[in-house]
Amino acid sequence: MLLDSGAKVDAKPEHMVQSALMGSVYSELMFGVEKPRVGLLNIGEEETKGNEQALATYPLLKEEQHINFIGNVEGRDINKGTVDVVVCDGFVGNVVLKFAEGLASAIMVVIKDAISKGGLMAKLGGLLLLPTMKALKKRADVTEYGGALLLGVKAPFIICHGNSKAKSITSAVRVAINFAERDVVKHIAEIVIKDEEK
């Protein structure tokens, strides 16, 4: 889970901590992750790396008792499975999100091209890989998710792409219903209020 992916492009360190809290609650309730691992997206793993925002945010996340902060993570860590919630500002998060979308599409094009231009063995290999490729394509398909959740508001709120089709909207509604049924808004509000009281 990547927070923020575009809502708050000039986030202050306190906003990044709130993102970490909300992402942790969301990961627990929606994905069943116990004690989600939270990482701060940075240019290196060392505590002393990063810009002013990262350097100011790191100690706040480290001191935060309601999250399982594992330290700085790099872009290459996002999809490794070593971190559950990646925290960054909305500018960086949106760049990461759009790069990932473009990369997924580019990889599929390169594979299709290699298979179509390859010989008989490449085509046979492509046939064997077809079910796996379809599963990968579905996993990377943004229409499966509908859009990005805007956490921290009083109701399920999903921001869809401007060019969303019926499948995206249907997926967004499905996610919003699931979000509401699990009472995520209430749980997020409780943890944020509890955190502000300390």
mmCIF file of C-alpha atoms in Angstrom:
data_model
loop_
_atom_site.group_PDB
_atom_site.id
_atom_site.type_symbol
_atom_site.label_atom_id
_atom_site.label_comp_id
_atom_site.label_asym_id
_atom_site.label_seq_id
_atom_site.Cartn_x
_atom_site.Cartn_y
_atom_site.Cartn_z
ATOM 1 C CA MET A 1 0.000 0.000 0.000
ATOM 2 C CA LEU A 2 1.359 3.393 -1.026
ATOM 3 C CA LEU A 3 0.335 6.498 0.898
ATOM 4 C CA ASP A 4 0.015 9.182 -0.342
ATOM 5 C CA SER A 5 -0.484 8.651 -4.050
ATOM 6 C CA GLY A 6 -1.530 12.166 -4.987
ATOM 7 C CA ALA A 7 -3.843 13.842 -2.481
ATOM 8 C CA LYS A 8 -1.325 15.934 -0.492
ATOM 9 C CA VAL A 9 1.635 16.887 -2.671
ATOM 10 C CA ASP A 10 3.289 19.103 -0.038
ATOM 11 C CA ALA A 11 2.770 16.910 3.019
ATOM 12 C CA LYS A 12 4.253 17.951 6.341
ATOM 13 C CA PRO A 13 5.896 15.327 8.578
ATOM 14 C CA GLU A 14 2.745 15.194 10.752
ATOM 15 C CA HIS A 15 0.666 14.373 7.667
ATOM 16 C CA MET A 16 3.059 11.550 6.808
ATOM 17 C CA VAL A 17 2.597 10.103 10.308
ATOM 18 C CA GLN A 18 -1.181 10.266 9.845
ATOM 19 C CA SER A 19 -0.773 8.453 6.523
ATOM 20 C CA ALA A 20 1.219 5.748 8.299
ATOM 21 C CA LEU A 21 -1.491 5.370 10.948
ATOM 22 C CA MET A 22 -4.307 5.245 8.394
ATOM 23 C CA GLY A 23 -2.410 2.839 6.155
ATOM 24 C CA SER A 24 -1.738 0.526 9.084
ATOM 25 C CA VAL A 25 -5.406 0.424 10.075
ATOM 26 C CA TYR A 26 -6.457 -0.100 6.454
ATOM 27 C CA SER A 27 -3.965 -2.942 5.946
ATOM 28 C CA GLU A 28 -5.156 -4.667 9.108
ATOM 29 C CA LEU A 29 -8.870 -4.378 8.332
ATOM 30 C CA MET A 30 -8.923 -4.815 4.551
ATOM 31 C CA PHE A 31 -5.994 -7.175 3.973
ATOM 32 C CA GLY A 32 -5.814 -8.958 7.343
ATOM 33 C CA VAL A 33 -2.176 -7.974 7.923
ATOM 34 C CA GLU A 34 -1.211 -8.153 11.594
ATOM 35 C CA LYS A 35 1.130 -5.346 12.645
ATOM 36 C CA PRO A 36 1.692 -4.000 9.123
ATOM 37 C CA ARG A 37 5.300 -3.054 8.418
ATOM 38 C CA VAL A 38 5.514 0.678 7.689
ATOM 39 C CA GLY A 39 8.415 2.146 5.716
ATOM 40 C CA LEU A 40 9.288 5.704 4.767
ATOM 41 C CA LEU A 41 10.102 5.963 1.048
ATOM 42 C CA ASN A 42 13.567 7.445 0.732
ATOM 43 C CA ILE A 43 16.768 7.417 -1.327
ATOM 44 C CA GLY A 44 18.527 5.092 1.101
ATOM 45 C CA GLU A 45 17.846 2.885 4.099
ATOM 46 C CA GLU A 46 20.049 4.852 6.500
ATOM 47 C CA GLU A 47 18.301 7.072 9.031
ATOM 48 C CA THR A 48 20.451 10.045 7.970
ATOM 49 C CA LYS A 49 19.452 9.910 4.267
ATOM 50 C CA GLY A 50 16.907 12.035 2.471
ATOM 51 C CA ASN A 51 15.599 15.543 2.052
ATOM 52 C CA GLU A 52 14.384 17.816 4.872
ATOM 53 C CA GLN A 53 10.925 16.259 4.796
ATOM 54 C CA ALA A 54 12.260 12.704 5.159
ATOM 55 C CA LEU A 55 14.728 13.687 7.881
ATOM 56 C CA ALA A 56 11.945 15.412 9.858
ATOM 57 C CA THR A 57 9.458 12.563 9.335
ATOM 58 C CA TYR A 58 11.745 9.663 10.264
ATOM 59 C CA PRO A 59 12.011 10.386 14.030
ATOM 60 C CA LEU A 60 8.252 10.978 14.280
ATOM 61 C CA LEU A 61 7.529 7.596 12.682
ATOM 62 C CA LYS A 62 10.201 5.942 14.824
ATOM 63 C CA GLU A 63 8.545 7.268 18.004
ATOM 64 C CA GLU A 64 4.995 6.433 16.877
ATOM 65 C CA GLN A 65 3.672 3.672 19.160
ATOM 66 C CA HIS A 66 0.653 2.733 17.043
ATOM 67 C CA ILE A 67 2.633 1.566 14.005
ATOM 68 C CA ASN A 68 5.295 -1.028 13.227
ATOM 69 C CA PHE A 69 7.895 1.287 11.678
ATOM 70 C CA ILE A 70 10.728 -0.599 9.970
ATOM 71 C CA GLY A 71 12.694 2.463 8.797
ATOM 72 C CA ASN A 72 13.462 3.872 5.388
ATOM 73 C CA VAL A 73 12.666 1.844 2.285
ATOM 74 C CA GLU A 74 13.756 2.443 -1.276
ATOM 75 C CA GLY A 75 11.685 2.319 -4.450
ATOM 76 C CA ARG A 76 12.942 -1.188 -5.198
ATOM 77 C CA ASP A 77 11.434 -2.410 -1.902
ATOM 78 C CA ILE A 78 7.847 -1.450 -2.734
ATOM 79 C CA ASN A 79 6.914 -4.709 -4.460
ATOM 80 C CA LYS A 80 9.310 -7.081 -2.664
ATOM 81 C CA GLY A 81 6.917 -7.994 0.133
ATOM 82 C CA THR A 82 9.212 -6.603 2.844
ATOM 83 C CA VAL A 83 6.961 -3.617 3.614
ATOM 84 C CA ASP A 84 3.161 -3.386 3.860
ATOM 85 C CA VAL A 85 2.638 0.390 4.010
ATOM 86 C CA VAL A 86 4.953 2.756 2.127
ATOM 87 C CA VAL A 87 4.706 6.384 3.260
ATOM 88 C CA CYS A 88 5.613 9.348 1.053
ATOM 89 C CA ASP A 89 4.132 12.671 0.025
ATOM 90 C CA GLY A 90 1.517 12.817 -2.706
ATOM 91 C CA PHE A 91 3.900 14.172 -5.336
ATOM 92 C CA VAL A 92 6.385 11.310 -5.016
ATOM 93 C CA GLY A 93 3.599 8.754 -4.556
ATOM 94 C CA ASN A 94 1.820 9.830 -7.720
ATOM 95 C CA VAL A 95 5.046 9.604 -9.723
ATOM 96 C CA VAL A 96 5.671 6.093 -8.320
ATOM 97 C CA LEU A 97 2.090 5.038 -9.092
ATOM 98 C CA LYS A 98 2.123 6.264 -12.680
ATOM 99 C CA PHE A 99 5.590 4.828 -13.292
ATOM 100 C CA ALA A 100 4.407 1.429 -12.034
ATOM 101 C CA GLU A 101 1.341 1.557 -14.298
ATOM 102 C CA GLY A 102 3.497 2.417 -17.303
ATOM 103 C CA LEU A 103 6.114 -0.203 -16.459
ATOM 104 C CA ALA A 104 3.521 -2.964 -16.202
ATOM 105 C CA SER A 105 2.184 -2.064 -19.649
ATOM 106 C CA ALA A 106 5.679 -1.807 -21.136
ATOM 107 C CA ILE A 107 6.696 -5.224 -19.806
ATOM 108 C CA MET A 108 3.633 -6.838 -21.369
ATOM 109 C CA VAL A 109 4.423 -5.200 -24.728
ATOM 110 C CA VAL A 110 8.063 -6.361 -24.621
ATOM 111 C CA ILE A 111 7.049 -9.946 -23.788
ATOM 112 C CA LYS A 112 4.397 -10.055 -26.540
ATOM 113 C CA ASP A 113 6.889 -8.615 -29.011
ATOM 114 C CA ALA A 114 9.569 -11.177 -28.085
ATOM 115 C CA ILE A 115 7.094 -14.040 -28.479
ATOM 116 C CA SER A 116 5.695 -12.822 -31.799
ATOM 117 C CA LYS A 117 9.167 -12.198 -33.283
ATOM 118 C CA GLY A 118 10.637 -15.388 -31.833
ATOM 119 C CA GLY A 119 10.716 -18.729 -33.510
ATOM 120 C CA LEU A 120 8.557 -21.757 -32.938
ATOM 121 C CA MET A 121 9.977 -22.375 -29.440
ATOM 122 C CA ALA A 122 9.150 -18.813 -28.373
ATOM 123 C CA LYS A 123 5.583 -19.214 -29.606
ATOM 124 C CA LEU A 124 5.201 -22.575 -27.826
ATOM 125 C CA GLY A 125 6.642 -21.027 -24.677
ATOM 126 C CA GLY A 126 4.188 -18.166 -25.059
ATOM 127 C CA LEU A 127 1.294 -20.621 -25.239
ATOM 128 C CA LEU A 128 2.492 -22.304 -22.049
ATOM 129 C CA LEU A 129 2.799 -18.921 -20.352
ATOM 130 C CA LEU A 130 -0.594 -17.650 -21.529
ATOM 131 C CA PRO A 131 -2.537 -18.423 -18.292
ATOM 132 C CA THR A 132 0.222 -16.846 -16.191
ATOM 133 C CA MET A 133 0.383 -13.791 -18.443
ATOM 134 C CA LYS A 134 -3.388 -13.323 -18.215
ATOM 135 C CA ALA A 135 -3.192 -13.514 -14.414
ATOM 136 C CA LEU A 136 -0.358 -10.964 -14.353
ATOM 137 C CA LYS A 137 -2.252 -8.655 -16.687
ATOM 138 C CA LYS A 138 -5.319 -8.846 -14.445
ATOM 139 C CA ARG A 139 -3.229 -8.144 -11.342
ATOM 140 C CA ALA A 140 -1.707 -5.043 -12.964
ATOM 141 C CA ASP A 141 -5.022 -3.849 -14.423
ATOM 142 C CA VAL A 142 -6.052 -0.624 -12.681
ATOM 143 C CA THR A 143 -9.696 -1.252 -13.603
ATOM 144 C CA GLU A 144 -9.675 -4.174 -11.137
ATOM 145 C CA TYR A 145 -9.190 -1.728 -8.253
ATOM 146 C CA GLY A 146 -11.328 1.132 -9.466
ATOM 147 C CA GLY A 147 -9.191 3.940 -8.137
ATOM 148 C CA ALA A 148 -7.341 5.224 -5.109
ATOM 149 C CA LEU A 149 -8.951 5.453 -1.701
ATOM 150 C CA LEU A 150 -8.826 8.834 -0.030
ATOM 151 C CA LEU A 151 -8.287 7.976 3.620
ATOM 152 C CA GLY A 152 -8.970 10.401 6.454
ATOM 153 C CA VAL A 153 -12.406 11.549 5.318
ATOM 154 C CA LYS A 154 -15.719 10.649 6.962
ATOM 155 C CA ALA A 155 -16.940 8.194 4.306
ATOM 156 C CA PRO A 156 -15.535 5.781 1.738
ATOM 157 C CA PHE A 157 -14.140 8.036 -0.981
ATOM 158 C CA ILE A 158 -12.465 6.659 -4.089
ATOM 159 C CA ILE A 159 -10.729 8.807 -6.674
ATOM 160 C CA CYS A 160 -11.042 7.213 -10.112
ATOM 161 C CA HIS A 161 -9.072 7.982 -13.267
ATOM 162 C CA GLY A 162 -10.674 10.657 -15.425
ATOM 163 C CA ASN A 163 -11.044 8.117 -18.237
ATOM 164 C CA SER A 164 -12.589 5.377 -16.069
ATOM 165 C CA LYS A 165 -14.925 2.955 -17.799
ATOM 166 C CA ALA A 166 -17.805 0.936 -16.324
ATOM 167 C CA LYS A 167 -15.510 -1.822 -15.003
ATOM 168 C CA SER A 168 -13.454 0.705 -13.007
ATOM 169 C CA ILE A 169 -16.530 2.335 -11.521
ATOM 170 C CA THR A 170 -17.998 -1.066 -10.618
ATOM 171 C CA SER A 171 -14.720 -2.043 -8.938
ATOM 172 C CA ALA A 172 -14.614 1.264 -7.057
ATOM 173 C CA VAL A 173 -18.153 0.729 -5.763
ATOM 174 C CA ARG A 174 -17.240 -2.817 -4.683
ATOM 175 C CA VAL A 175 -14.186 -1.511 -2.771
ATOM 176 C CA ALA A 176 -16.269 1.261 -1.157
ATOM 177 C CA ILE A 177 -18.887 -1.246 0.019
ATOM 178 C CA ASN A 178 -16.194 -3.489 1.498
ATOM 179 C CA PHE A 179 -14.605 -0.428 3.133
ATOM 180 C CA ALA A 180 -17.940 0.600 4.680
ATOM 181 C CA GLU A 181 -18.832 -2.922 5.840
ATOM 182 C CA ARG A 182 -15.563 -3.143 7.763
ATOM 183 C CA ASP A 183 -16.161 0.281 9.323
ATOM 184 C CA VAL A 184 -12.696 1.452 8.315
ATOM 185 C CA VAL A 185 -13.568 5.151 8.741
ATOM 186 C CA LYS A 186 -14.463 4.622 12.404
ATOM 187 C CA HIS A 187 -11.315 2.609 13.109
ATOM 188 C CA ILE A 188 -9.087 5.168 11.399
ATOM 189 C CA ALA A 189 -10.731 8.024 13.334
ATOM 190 C CA GLU A 190 -10.231 6.158 16.615
ATOM 191 C CA ILE A 191 -6.515 5.584 16.048
ATOM 192 C CA VAL A 192 -5.879 9.140 14.821
ATOM 193 C CA ILE A 193 -7.746 10.624 17.817
ATOM 194 C CA LYS A 194 -5.917 8.286 20.208
ATOM 195 C CA ASP A 195 -2.624 9.343 18.647
ATOM 196 C CA GLU A 196 -3.439 13.057 18.962
ATOM 197 C CA GLU A 197 -4.264 12.609 22.661
ATOM 198 C CA LYS A 198 -0.806 11.306 23.560
#
